[in-house]
C-alpha positions as CSV (number, residue, x, y, z in Angstrom):
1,X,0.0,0.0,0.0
2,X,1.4,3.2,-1.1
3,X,0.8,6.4,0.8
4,X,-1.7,8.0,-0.5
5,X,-3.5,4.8,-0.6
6,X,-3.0,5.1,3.1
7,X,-4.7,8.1,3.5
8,X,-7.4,7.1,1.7
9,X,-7.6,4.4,3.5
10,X,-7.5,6.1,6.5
11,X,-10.0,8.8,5.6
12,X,-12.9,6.0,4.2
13,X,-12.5,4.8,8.1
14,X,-13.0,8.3,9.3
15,X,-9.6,8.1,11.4
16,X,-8.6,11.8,10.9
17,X,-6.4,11.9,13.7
18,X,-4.2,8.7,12.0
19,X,-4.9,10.4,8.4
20,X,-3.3,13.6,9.7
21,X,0.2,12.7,9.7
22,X,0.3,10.8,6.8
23,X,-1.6,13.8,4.4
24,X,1.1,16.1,6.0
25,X,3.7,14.0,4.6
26,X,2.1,13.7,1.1
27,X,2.5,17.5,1.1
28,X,5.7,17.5,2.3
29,X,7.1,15.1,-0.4
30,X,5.1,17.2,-3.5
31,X,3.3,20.6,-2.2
32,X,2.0,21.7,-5.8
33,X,-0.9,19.3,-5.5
34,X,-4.1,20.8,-5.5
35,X,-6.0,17.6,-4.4
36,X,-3.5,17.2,-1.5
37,X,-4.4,20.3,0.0
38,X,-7.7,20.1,-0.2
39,X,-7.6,16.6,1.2
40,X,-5.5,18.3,3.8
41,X,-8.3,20.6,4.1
42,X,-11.2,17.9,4.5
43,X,-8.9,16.3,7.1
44,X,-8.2,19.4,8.9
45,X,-12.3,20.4,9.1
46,X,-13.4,16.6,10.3
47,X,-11.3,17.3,13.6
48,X,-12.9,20.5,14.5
49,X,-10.2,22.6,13.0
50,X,-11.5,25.0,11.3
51,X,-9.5,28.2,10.6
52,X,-6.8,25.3,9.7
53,X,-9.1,23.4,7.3
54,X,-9.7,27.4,5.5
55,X,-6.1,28.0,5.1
56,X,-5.4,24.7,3.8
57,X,-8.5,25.0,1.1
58,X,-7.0,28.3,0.3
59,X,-4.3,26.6,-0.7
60,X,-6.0,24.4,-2.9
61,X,-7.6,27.0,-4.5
62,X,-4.3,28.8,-5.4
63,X,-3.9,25.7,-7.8
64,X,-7.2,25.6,-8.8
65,X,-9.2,28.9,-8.7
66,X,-12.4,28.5,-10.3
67,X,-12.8,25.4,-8.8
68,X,-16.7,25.5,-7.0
69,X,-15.8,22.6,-4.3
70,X,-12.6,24.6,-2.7
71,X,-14.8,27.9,-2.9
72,X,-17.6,25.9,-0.7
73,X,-15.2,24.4,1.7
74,X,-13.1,27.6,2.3
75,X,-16.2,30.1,2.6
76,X,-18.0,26.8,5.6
77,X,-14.6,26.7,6.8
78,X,-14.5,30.1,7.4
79,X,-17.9,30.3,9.0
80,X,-17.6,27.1,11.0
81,X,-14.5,28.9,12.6
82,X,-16.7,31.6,13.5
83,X,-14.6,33.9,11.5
84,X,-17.1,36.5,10.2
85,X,-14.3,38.9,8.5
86,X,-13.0,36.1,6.6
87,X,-16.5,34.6,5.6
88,X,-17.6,37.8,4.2
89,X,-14.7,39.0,2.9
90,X,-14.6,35.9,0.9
91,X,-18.2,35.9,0.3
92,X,-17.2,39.5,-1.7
93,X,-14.7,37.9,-3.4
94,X,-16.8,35.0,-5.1
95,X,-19.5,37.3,-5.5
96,X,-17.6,39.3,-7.8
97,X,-15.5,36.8,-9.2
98,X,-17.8,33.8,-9.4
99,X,-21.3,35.6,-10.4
100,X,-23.2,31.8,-10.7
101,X,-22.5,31.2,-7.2
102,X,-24.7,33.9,-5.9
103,X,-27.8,32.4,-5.8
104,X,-26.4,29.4,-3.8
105,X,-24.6,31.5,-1.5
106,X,-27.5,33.7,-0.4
107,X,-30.1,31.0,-0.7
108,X,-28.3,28.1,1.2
109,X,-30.1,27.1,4.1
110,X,-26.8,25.9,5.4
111,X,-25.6,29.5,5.9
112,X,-28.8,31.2,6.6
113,X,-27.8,31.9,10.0
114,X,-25.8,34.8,8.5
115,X,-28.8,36.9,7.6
116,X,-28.2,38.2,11.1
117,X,-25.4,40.0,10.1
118,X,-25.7,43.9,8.9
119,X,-23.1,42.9,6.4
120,X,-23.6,39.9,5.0
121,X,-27.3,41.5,4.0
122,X,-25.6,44.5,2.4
123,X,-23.5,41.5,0.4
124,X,-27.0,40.2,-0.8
125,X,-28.5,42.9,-1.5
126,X,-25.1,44.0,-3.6
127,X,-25.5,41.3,-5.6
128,X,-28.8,40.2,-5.6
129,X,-29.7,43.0,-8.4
């Protein structure tokens, strides 16, 4: 078994803390993988670790920019860490850059909780036009 059929492995068992090491060290050996980061990222996020998990998506998304899947994980990773700047400064970013995710954005039910927020209303109505 090599090691990334290790992590897999590992992560189909849903033992993050023993996939950890071993997606650290598939970085470590090639860090221009997108799909390593992000499964970094997904590692990172099943133990709680939030902010983590967002900087490692962010990563992933510096190899692959328009990709929809990193722009979901980083902008829940963002909110699951509580981080409100981050969430809407990102949720700015996509807006403008991404204009098809709008709609899922500002409709989710998932993220609905951020109506409360003065700014994230402003965002929708922003872009909501």
């Amino acid at each position: 078994m090599d090691i990334i059929e290790k992590y897999e492995s590992l992560a189909a068992a849903g033992k993050w803390q023993d996939a950890l090491p071993v997606i650290e060290e598939i970085i470590n050996i090639n860090p221009d993988i997108d799909t390593s980061w992000f499964n970094y990222g997904v590692c990172l996020d099943e133990l709680g670790r939030h902010g983590s998990a967002a900087e490692a998506f962010i990563k992933a998304h510096e190899f692959k920019p328009s990709d929809s899947g990193i722009h979901y994980r980083i902008f829940r990773s963002f909110f699951l860490a509580n981080d409100l700047d981050q969430t809407f400064e990102f949720c700015n970013y996509l807006c403008e850059s991404f204009k098809d995710i709008r709609e899922t954005l500002f409709g989710s039910e998932e993220f609905r909780e951020l109506t409360k927020y003065e700014l994230f209303r402003k965002l929708e109505a922003k872009y909501s036009k």
